[in-house]
Amino acid sequence: MIVVMAPEASEEQIQEVQSRLTHMGLDVHRSAGRERTVLGVSLDPGEADRDHIRRLPGVRDVVRTAVPFPLASRDFRPETTLVRARDAVIGGTRLALLAGPCAVESEAQTTRLAELVAAAGAGFLRGGAFKPRTSPYSFQGLGEEGLRILRRAADRCALAVVTEVMDTSHLALVERYADMLQVGSRNMHNYALLREVGKSRKPVLLKRGMAATIEEWLLAAEYVLAQGNHQVALCERGVRTFETYTRNTLDLSSVPVVQSLSHLPVIVDPSHATGRRDLVAAMARAAVAAGADGLMIEVHPQPEAALSDGMQSLYPAQFESLVRDCRAVARAVGRDL
Ligand code: PEP
Ligand code: MN
């Protein structure tokens, strides 16, 4: 349920409504928009209490959201949320660019890539230190050493670090080095992890589960928001279908669907969506044309020698030309990159 305050409502009136809702046993989340304040509660208190709230001074309307994720809904916040990590922003007119290796492999590899992606205009250095690999025998990441390398490389180039946290037991460690916490596709349904990142002060990048509906994805975001962390960006990375020529099927229609339902910004990862280097640039351009708020791209100095996801990692020159082409598309749709 959502309580829309009148634009002229005073701070005392807003606080009075908040305290009545709290007395009803509800968790209250406040969204101060440009035009009006909205209070969101995750549970519906029932007809009588709704009427009571509706009659309080300063209340414009009480709305039962049509979607099961009130805090993630556009009703709660009409403007797209700006998700910030250091100087980087996701959700503004300028598209966010998150790029780097699939996995952090060495200081030299990561430093070289940080310089490359920063020069191309990226705000974020991505890279896995803890890797969710399908096989237990595949490279699992460098762990804390990987986090240290990422931090040093990002700091030299004034980039924000986005890296995956796979487990609640690693959260404190990852938080120490990362500017943004990535929850991977395999963990989108890990509700214990979603709750813990919801208590964090760091922004969260929530990837779509590979078999998740858009509603399940937004409900996963709601878990994070309900814990008080409102800095959440979504990442479409393709879903599993019967198709075998691509690693996943990139569901680009999720971008406008999410944007109509939710105020959370949504970026696209064409690397994991296609699994194929030769398809990444075309799908990146398509994502920008579809209105995505940013791109996540895997790039490697020597993809054929990569310890993970070499097949989908771009060569540096390919990455540079992808960014140039996406910038032109961005301008054509009223954005920038
Ligand atoms: C990643 O971005 O490092 C990753 C493992 O992707 P996904 O969770 O989408 O498979
Ligand atoms: Mn990868």
Tab-separated table of N, CA and C in Angstrom, residues 107 129 143-153 177:
chain	number	residue	atom	x	y	z
A	107	GLU	N	47.133	-8.827	-11.237
A	107	GLU	CA	47.266	-7.375	-11.117
A	107	GLU	C	47.449	-6.749	-12.511
A	129	ALA	N	35.793	-11.681	-7.990
A	129	ALA	CA	36.826	-12.237	-7.114
A	129	ALA	C	36.316	-13.563	-6.542
A	143	GLY	N	39.453	-14.634	-4.642
A	143	GLY	CA	39.003	-14.282	-3.288
A	143	GLY	C	39.499	-12.911	-2.877
A	144	GLU	N	39.942	-12.787	-1.624
A	144	GLU	CA	40.325	-11.460	-1.114
A	144	GLU	C	41.446	-10.827	-1.924
A	145	GLU	N	42.387	-11.638	-2.397
A	145	GLU	CA	43.466	-11.074	-3.215
A	145	GLU	C	42.877	-10.408	-4.473
A	146	GLY	N	41.848	-11.024	-5.041
A	146	GLY	CA	41.166	-10.451	-6.204
A	146	GLY	C	40.509	-9.122	-5.855
A	147	LEU	N	39.921	-9.046	-4.686
A	147	LEU	CA	39.279	-7.798	-4.254
A	147	LEU	C	40.312	-6.689	-4.100
A	148	ARG	N	41.465	-7.045	-3.531
A	148	ARG	CA	42.535	-6.045	-3.347
A	148	ARG	C	43.011	-5.521	-4.692
A	149	ILE	N	43.177	-6.436	-5.636
A	149	ILE	CA	43.646	-6.045	-6.976
A	149	ILE	C	42.625	-5.105	-7.630
A	150	LEU	N	41.362	-5.472	-7.534
A	150	LEU	CA	40.296	-4.649	-8.124
A	150	LEU	C	40.323	-3.241	-7.548
A	151	ARG	N	40.405	-3.168	-6.224
A	151	ARG	CA	40.378	-1.872	-5.537
A	151	ARG	C	41.534	-0.996	-5.994
A	152	ARG	N	42.739	-1.586	-6.039
A	152	ARG	CA	43.913	-0.799	-6.438
A	152	ARG	C	43.773	-0.314	-7.873
A	153	ALA	N	43.342	-1.212	-8.765
A	153	ALA	CA	43.220	-0.852	-10.182
A	153	ALA	C	42.163	0.231	-10.357
A	177	TYR	N	35.871	-3.730	0.130
A	177	TYR	CA	36.584	-3.361	-1.094
A	177	TYR	C	35.684	-2.800	-2.196
